[in-house]
mmCIF file of C-alpha atoms in Angstrom:
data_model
loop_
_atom_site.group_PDB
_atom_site.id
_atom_site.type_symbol
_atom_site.label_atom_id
_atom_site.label_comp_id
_atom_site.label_asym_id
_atom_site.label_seq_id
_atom_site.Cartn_x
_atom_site.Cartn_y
_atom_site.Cartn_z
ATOM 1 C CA UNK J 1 79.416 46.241 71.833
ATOM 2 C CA UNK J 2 82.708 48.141 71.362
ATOM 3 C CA UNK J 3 81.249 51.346 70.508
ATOM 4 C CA UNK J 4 78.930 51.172 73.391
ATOM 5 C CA UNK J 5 81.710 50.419 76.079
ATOM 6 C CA UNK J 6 83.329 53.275 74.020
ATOM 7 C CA UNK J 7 80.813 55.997 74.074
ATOM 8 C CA UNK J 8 79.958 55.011 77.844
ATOM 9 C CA UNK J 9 83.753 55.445 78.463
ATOM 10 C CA UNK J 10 83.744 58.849 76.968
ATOM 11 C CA UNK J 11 80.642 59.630 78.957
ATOM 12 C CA UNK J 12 82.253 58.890 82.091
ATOM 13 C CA UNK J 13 85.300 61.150 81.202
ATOM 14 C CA UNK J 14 83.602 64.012 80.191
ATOM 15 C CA UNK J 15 81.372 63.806 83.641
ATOM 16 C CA UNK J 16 84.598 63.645 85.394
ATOM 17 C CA UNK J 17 86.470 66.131 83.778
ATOM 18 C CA UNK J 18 83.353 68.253 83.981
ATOM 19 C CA UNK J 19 83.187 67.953 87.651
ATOM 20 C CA UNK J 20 86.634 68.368 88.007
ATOM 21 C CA UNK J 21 86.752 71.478 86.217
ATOM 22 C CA UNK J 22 83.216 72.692 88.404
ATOM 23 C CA UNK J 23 85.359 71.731 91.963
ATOM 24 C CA UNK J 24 88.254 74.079 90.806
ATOM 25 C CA UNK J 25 86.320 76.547 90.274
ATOM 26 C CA UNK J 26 84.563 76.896 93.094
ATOM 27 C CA UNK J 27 87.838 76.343 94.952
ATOM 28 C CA UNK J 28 89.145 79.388 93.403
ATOM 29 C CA UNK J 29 85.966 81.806 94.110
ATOM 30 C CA UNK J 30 85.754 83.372 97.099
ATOM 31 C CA UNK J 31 83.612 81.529 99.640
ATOM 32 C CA UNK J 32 81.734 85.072 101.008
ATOM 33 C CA UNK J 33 82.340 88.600 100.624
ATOM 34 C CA UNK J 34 82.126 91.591 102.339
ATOM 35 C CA UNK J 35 81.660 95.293 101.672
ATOM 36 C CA UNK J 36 82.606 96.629 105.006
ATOM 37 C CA UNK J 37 80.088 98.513 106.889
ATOM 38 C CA UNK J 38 79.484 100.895 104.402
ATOM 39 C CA UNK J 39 78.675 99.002 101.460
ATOM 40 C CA UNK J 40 76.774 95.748 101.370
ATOM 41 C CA UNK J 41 77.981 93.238 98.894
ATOM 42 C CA UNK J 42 75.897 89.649 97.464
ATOM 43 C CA UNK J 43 77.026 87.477 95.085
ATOM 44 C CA UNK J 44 75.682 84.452 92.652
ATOM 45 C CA UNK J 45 77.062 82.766 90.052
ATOM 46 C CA UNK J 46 75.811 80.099 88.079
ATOM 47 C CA UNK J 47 78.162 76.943 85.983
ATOM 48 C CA UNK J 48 77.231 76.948 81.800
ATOM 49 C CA UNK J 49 75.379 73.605 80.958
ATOM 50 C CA UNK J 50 77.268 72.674 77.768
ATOM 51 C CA UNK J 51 79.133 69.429 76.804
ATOM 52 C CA UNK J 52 82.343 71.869 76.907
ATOM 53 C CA UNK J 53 82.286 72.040 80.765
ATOM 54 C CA UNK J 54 82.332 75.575 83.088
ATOM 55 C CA UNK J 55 84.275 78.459 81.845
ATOM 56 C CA UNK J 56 86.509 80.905 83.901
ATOM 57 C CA UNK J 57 83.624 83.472 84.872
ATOM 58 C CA UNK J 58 84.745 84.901 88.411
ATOM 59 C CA UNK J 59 84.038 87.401 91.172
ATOM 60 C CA UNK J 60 85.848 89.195 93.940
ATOM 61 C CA UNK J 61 85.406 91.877 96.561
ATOM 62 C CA UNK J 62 88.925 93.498 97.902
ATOM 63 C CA UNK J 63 89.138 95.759 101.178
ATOM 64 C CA UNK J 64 91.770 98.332 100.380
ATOM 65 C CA UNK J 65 93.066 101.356 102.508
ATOM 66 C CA UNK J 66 91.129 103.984 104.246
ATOM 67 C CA UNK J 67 87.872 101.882 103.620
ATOM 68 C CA UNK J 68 87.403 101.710 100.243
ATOM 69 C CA UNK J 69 86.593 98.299 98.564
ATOM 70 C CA UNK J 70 87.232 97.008 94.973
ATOM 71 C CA UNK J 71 85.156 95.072 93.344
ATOM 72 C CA UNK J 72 85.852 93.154 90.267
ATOM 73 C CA UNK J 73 84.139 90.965 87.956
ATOM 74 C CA UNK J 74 86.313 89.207 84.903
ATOM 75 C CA UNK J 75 85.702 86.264 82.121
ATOM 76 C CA UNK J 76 87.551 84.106 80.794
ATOM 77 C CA UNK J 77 87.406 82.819 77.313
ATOM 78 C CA UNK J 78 86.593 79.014 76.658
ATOM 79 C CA UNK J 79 85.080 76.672 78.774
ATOM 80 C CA UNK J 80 86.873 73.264 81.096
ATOM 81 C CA UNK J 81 89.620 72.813 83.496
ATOM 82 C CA UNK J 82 92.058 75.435 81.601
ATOM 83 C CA UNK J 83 89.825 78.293 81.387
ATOM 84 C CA UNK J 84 88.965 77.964 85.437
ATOM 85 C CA UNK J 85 92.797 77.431 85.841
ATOM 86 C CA UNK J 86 93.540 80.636 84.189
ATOM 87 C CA UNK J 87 90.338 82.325 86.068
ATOM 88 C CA UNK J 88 91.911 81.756 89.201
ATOM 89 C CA UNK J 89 95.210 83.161 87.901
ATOM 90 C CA UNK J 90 93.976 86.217 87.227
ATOM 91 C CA UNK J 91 91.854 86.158 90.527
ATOM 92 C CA UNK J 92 95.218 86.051 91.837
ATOM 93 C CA UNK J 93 96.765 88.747 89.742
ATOM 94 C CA UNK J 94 93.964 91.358 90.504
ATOM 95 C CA UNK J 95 94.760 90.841 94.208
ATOM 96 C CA UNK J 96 98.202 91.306 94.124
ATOM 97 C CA UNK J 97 98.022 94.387 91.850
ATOM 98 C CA UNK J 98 95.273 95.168 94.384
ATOM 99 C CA UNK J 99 97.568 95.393 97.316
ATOM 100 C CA UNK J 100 99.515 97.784 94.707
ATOM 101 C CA UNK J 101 96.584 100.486 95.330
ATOM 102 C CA UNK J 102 97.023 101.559 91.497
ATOM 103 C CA UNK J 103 94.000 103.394 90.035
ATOM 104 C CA UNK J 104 91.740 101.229 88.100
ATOM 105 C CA UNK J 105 93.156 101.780 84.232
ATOM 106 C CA UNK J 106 96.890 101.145 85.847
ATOM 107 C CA UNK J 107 95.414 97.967 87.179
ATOM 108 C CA UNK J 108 93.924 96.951 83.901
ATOM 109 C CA UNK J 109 97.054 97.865 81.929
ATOM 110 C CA UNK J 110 98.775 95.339 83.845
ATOM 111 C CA UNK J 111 96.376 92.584 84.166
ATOM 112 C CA UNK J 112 96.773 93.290 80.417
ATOM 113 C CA UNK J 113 100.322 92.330 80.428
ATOM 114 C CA UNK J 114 99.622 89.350 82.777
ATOM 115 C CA UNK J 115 97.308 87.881 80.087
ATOM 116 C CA UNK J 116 99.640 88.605 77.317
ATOM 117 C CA UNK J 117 102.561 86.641 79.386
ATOM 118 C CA UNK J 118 100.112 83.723 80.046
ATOM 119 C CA UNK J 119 99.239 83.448 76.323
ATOM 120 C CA UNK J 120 103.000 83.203 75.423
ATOM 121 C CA UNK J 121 103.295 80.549 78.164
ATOM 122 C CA UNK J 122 100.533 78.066 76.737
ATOM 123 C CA UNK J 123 101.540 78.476 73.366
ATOM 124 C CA UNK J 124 105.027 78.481 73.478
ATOM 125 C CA UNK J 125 105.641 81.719 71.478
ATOM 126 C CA UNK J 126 104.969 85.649 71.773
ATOM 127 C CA UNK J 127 101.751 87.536 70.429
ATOM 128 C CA UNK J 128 98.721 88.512 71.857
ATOM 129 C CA UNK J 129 95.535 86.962 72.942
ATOM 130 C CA UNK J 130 92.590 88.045 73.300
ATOM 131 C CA UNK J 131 91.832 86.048 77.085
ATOM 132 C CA UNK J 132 89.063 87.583 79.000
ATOM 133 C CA UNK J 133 87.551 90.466 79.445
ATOM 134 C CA UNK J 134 87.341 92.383 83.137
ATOM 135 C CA UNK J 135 85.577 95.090 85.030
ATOM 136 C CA UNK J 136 87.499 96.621 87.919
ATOM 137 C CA UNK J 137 85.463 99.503 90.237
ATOM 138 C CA UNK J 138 86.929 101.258 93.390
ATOM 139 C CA UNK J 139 84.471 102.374 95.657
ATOM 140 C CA UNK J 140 85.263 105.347 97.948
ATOM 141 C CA UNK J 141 82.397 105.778 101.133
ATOM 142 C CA UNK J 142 83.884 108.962 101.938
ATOM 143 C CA UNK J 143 83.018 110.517 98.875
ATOM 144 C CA UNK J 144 80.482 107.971 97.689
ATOM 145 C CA UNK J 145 82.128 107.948 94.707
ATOM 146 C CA UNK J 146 82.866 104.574 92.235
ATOM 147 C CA UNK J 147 86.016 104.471 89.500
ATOM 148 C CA UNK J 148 85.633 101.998 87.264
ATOM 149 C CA UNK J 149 87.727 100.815 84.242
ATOM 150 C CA UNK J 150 86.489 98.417 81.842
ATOM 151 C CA UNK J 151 88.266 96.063 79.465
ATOM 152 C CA UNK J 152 85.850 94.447 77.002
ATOM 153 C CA UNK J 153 82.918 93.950 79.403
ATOM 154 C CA UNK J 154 79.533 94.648 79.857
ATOM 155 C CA UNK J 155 78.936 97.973 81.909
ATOM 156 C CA UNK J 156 77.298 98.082 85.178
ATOM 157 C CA UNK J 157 74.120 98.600 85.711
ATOM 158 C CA UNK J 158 72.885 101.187 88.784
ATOM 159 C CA UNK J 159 69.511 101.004 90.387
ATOM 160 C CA UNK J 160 68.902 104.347 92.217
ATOM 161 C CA UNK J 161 67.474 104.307 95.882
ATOM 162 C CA UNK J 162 64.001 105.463 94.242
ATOM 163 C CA UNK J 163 63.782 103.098 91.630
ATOM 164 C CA UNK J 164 64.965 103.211 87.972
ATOM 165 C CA UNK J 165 67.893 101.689 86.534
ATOM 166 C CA UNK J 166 70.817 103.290 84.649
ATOM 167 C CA UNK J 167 73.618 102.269 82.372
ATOM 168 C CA UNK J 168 76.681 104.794 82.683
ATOM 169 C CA UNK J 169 78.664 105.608 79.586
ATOM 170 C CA UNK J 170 81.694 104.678 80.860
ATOM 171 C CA UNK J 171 85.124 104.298 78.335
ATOM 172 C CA UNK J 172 85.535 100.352 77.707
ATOM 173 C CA UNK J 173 89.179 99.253 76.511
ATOM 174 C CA UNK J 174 89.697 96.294 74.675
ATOM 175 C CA UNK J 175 89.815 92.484 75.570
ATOM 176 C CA UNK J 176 92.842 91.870 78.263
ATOM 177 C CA UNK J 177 95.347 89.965 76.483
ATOM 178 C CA UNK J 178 95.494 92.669 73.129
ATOM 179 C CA UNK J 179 98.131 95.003 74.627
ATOM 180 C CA UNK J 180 96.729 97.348 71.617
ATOM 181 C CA UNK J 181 94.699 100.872 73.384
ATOM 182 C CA UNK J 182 95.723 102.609 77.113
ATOM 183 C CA UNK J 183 93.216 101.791 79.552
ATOM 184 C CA UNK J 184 90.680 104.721 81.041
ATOM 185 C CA UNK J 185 89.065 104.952 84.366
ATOM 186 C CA UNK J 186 85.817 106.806 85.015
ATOM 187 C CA UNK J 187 84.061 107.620 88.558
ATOM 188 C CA UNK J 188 80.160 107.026 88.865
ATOM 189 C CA UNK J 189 78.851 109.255 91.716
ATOM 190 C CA UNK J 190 76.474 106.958 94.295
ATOM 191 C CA UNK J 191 73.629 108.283 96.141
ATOM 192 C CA UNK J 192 72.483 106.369 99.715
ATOM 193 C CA UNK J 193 70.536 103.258 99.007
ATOM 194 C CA UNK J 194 71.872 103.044 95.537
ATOM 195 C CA UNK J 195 72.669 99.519 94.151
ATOM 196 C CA UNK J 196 75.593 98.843 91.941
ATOM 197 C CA UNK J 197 75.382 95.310 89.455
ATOM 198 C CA UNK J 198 78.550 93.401 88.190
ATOM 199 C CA UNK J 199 78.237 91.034 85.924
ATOM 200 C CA UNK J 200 79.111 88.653 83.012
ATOM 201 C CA UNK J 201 77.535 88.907 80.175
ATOM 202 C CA UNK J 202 76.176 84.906 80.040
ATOM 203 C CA UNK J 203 73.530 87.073 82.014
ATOM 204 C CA UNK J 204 72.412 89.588 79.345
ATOM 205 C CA UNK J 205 73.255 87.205 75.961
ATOM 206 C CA UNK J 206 72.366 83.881 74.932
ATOM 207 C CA UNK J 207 70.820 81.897 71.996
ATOM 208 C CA UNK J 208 67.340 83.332 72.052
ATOM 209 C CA UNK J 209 68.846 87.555 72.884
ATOM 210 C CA UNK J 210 71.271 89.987 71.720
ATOM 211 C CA UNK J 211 72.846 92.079 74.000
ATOM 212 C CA UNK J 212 70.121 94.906 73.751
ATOM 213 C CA UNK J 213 67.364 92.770 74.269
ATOM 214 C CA UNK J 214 69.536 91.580 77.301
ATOM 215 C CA UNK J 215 70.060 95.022 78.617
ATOM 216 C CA UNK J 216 66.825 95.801 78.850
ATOM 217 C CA UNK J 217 65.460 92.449 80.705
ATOM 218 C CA UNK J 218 68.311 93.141 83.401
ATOM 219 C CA UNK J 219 66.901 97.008 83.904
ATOM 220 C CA UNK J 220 63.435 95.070 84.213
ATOM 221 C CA UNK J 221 64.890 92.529 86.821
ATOM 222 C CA UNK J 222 66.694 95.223 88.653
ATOM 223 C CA UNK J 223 64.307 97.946 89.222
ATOM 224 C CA UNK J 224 63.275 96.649 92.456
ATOM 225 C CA UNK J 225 64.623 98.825 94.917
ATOM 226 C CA UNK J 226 62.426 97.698 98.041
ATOM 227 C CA UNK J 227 64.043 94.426 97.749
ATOM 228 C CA UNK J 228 66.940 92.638 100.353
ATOM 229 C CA UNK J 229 69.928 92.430 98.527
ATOM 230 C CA UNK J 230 70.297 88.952 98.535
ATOM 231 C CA UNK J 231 66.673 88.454 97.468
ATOM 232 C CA UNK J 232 67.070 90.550 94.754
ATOM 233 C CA UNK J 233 70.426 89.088 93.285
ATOM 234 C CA UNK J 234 68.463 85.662 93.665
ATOM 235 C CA UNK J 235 66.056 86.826 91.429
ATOM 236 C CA UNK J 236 67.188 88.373 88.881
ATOM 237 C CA UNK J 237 69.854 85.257 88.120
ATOM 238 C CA UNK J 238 66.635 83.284 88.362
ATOM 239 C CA UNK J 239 64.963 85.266 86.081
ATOM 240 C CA UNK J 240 67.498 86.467 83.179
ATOM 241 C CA UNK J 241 69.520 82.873 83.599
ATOM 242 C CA UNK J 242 67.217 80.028 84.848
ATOM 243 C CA UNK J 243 68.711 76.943 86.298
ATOM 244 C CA UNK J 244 70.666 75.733 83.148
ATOM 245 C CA UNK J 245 72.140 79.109 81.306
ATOM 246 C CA UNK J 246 73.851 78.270 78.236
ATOM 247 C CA UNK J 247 76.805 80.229 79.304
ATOM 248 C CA UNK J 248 78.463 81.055 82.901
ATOM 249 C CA UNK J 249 76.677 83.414 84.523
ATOM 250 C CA UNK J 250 78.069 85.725 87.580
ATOM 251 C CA UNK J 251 76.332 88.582 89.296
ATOM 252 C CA UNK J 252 77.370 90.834 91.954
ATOM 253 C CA UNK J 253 75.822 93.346 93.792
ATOM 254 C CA UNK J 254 76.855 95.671 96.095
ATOM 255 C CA UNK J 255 74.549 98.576 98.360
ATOM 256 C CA UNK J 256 75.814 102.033 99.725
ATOM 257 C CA UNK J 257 74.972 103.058 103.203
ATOM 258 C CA UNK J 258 76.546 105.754 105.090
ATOM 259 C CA UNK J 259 76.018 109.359 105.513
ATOM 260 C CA UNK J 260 74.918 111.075 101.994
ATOM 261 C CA UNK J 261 77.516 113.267 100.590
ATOM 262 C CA UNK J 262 75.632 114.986 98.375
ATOM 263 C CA UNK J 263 75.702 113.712 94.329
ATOM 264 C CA UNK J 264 72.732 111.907 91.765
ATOM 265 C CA UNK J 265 73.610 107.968 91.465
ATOM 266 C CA UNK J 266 74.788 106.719 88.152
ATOM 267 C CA UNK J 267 76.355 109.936 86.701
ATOM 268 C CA UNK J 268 79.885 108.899 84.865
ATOM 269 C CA UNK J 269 82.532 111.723 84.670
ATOM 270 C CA UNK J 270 86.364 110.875 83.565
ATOM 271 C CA UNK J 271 88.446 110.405 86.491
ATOM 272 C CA UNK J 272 92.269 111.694 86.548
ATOM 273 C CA UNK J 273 94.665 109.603 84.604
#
């Protein structure tokens, strides 16, 4: 009888704590977001069923001067009430740096030190930690033009206004929270129509795929270029995650519009340091 009233008391606990941890995060996310009238922006985002609770997967769309937009996708490690804490830290973090208007590696390099400073507050002592990884992309409508700096994360993918779906080689740093390698920002040229993905990678990896594997079911999901927006980012998080992924899963998409400036979509060069 003991055990039982014990088990059902641990039970309860974990089903609060669960819920607790779910509530904060989607008190920290954004409640809608918005591209401007140049660039249309959807988001979805799906909680990890495991006994460990929702991690710190998170989203955000920033209006910056002379109509450019950032938009930024992070994740961080672990799952429960400390990793969405720390999630909505950095949420934080990226929008104050934001307001900063640095170029996407300076950004990085100090979310970088942000982490680093948060480690050495949990723990008590200095030394780095490896605590999520990020993706942080300026878009410019005036030039059509998308820098993006990367610190351990999946790249984005780009469906082009005639179909097909690309990967950019873009430079990828290292986990935030290493303070080891200098960030590096590259720009990804965007034709009209084209459709930019954000995402973590609970969308591309789980128990039964690698990452490859992954990869390629996103281009499959993607490469629907017909579709509404929000239809679309329905789908594919419907189709890649299902309704119980066994990681947190967050996908954001975002359409150009606007006068075409000339340029192919999903064409990385190095942008200036």
């Amino acid at each position: 009888m003991a055990r039982a009233a014990l088990s059902l008391d641990n039970a309860r606990r974990y089903t609060h704590e669960r819920a607790t941890a779910l509530a904060l995060q989607r008190g920290l996310l954004p409640r809608a977001v918005s591209g401007g009238p140049d660039l249309e922006v959807v988001s979805r985002s799906r909680p990890a069923d495991l006994e460990d609770g929702v991690g710190g997967d998170w989203y955000d769309v920033i209006p910056l001067n002379g109509g450019r937009v950032a938009l930024v996708v992070g994740d961080v490690t672990g799952h429960g009430i400390n990793a969405a804490a720390t999630m909505g830290r950095l949420r934080t973090a990226v929008r104050t740096l934001a307001d900063l208007d640095l170029p996407p590696h300076r950004l990085m390099a100090h979310l970088d030190q942000a982490v680093i400073r948060l480690a050495e507050e949990e723990i008590g002592t200095p030394g780095p930690s490896a605590g999520a990884t990020c993706l942080y992309a300026v878009y410019d409508p005036a030039t059509r033009r998308c820098t993006v700096a990367r610190a351990g994360h999946p790249p984005p993918a780009i469906l082009r206004p005639g179909g097909g779906v690309t990967f950019p080689g873009l430079p990828n740093g290292t986990p935030l929270g290493l303070g080891v390698l200098p960030y590096r920002s590259a720009e990804v040229e965007l034709a009209e129509g084209s459709t930019i993905a954000l995402y973590t990678d609970g969308l591309i990896e789980d128990r039964q795929h690698d990452i490859d594997t992954g990869i390629e079911r996103l281009r499959a999901a993607l490469d629907h270029p017909g579709r509404a927006l929000d239809v679309l980012c329905s789908e594919v998080l419907d189709t890649l995650a299902g309704p119980a992924p066994s990681d947190d899963v967050t996908l954001l998409l975002a359409r150009t519009s606007g006068p075409e400036p000339g340029g192919a979509a999903g064409t990385g060069r190095p942008a200036q340091r």
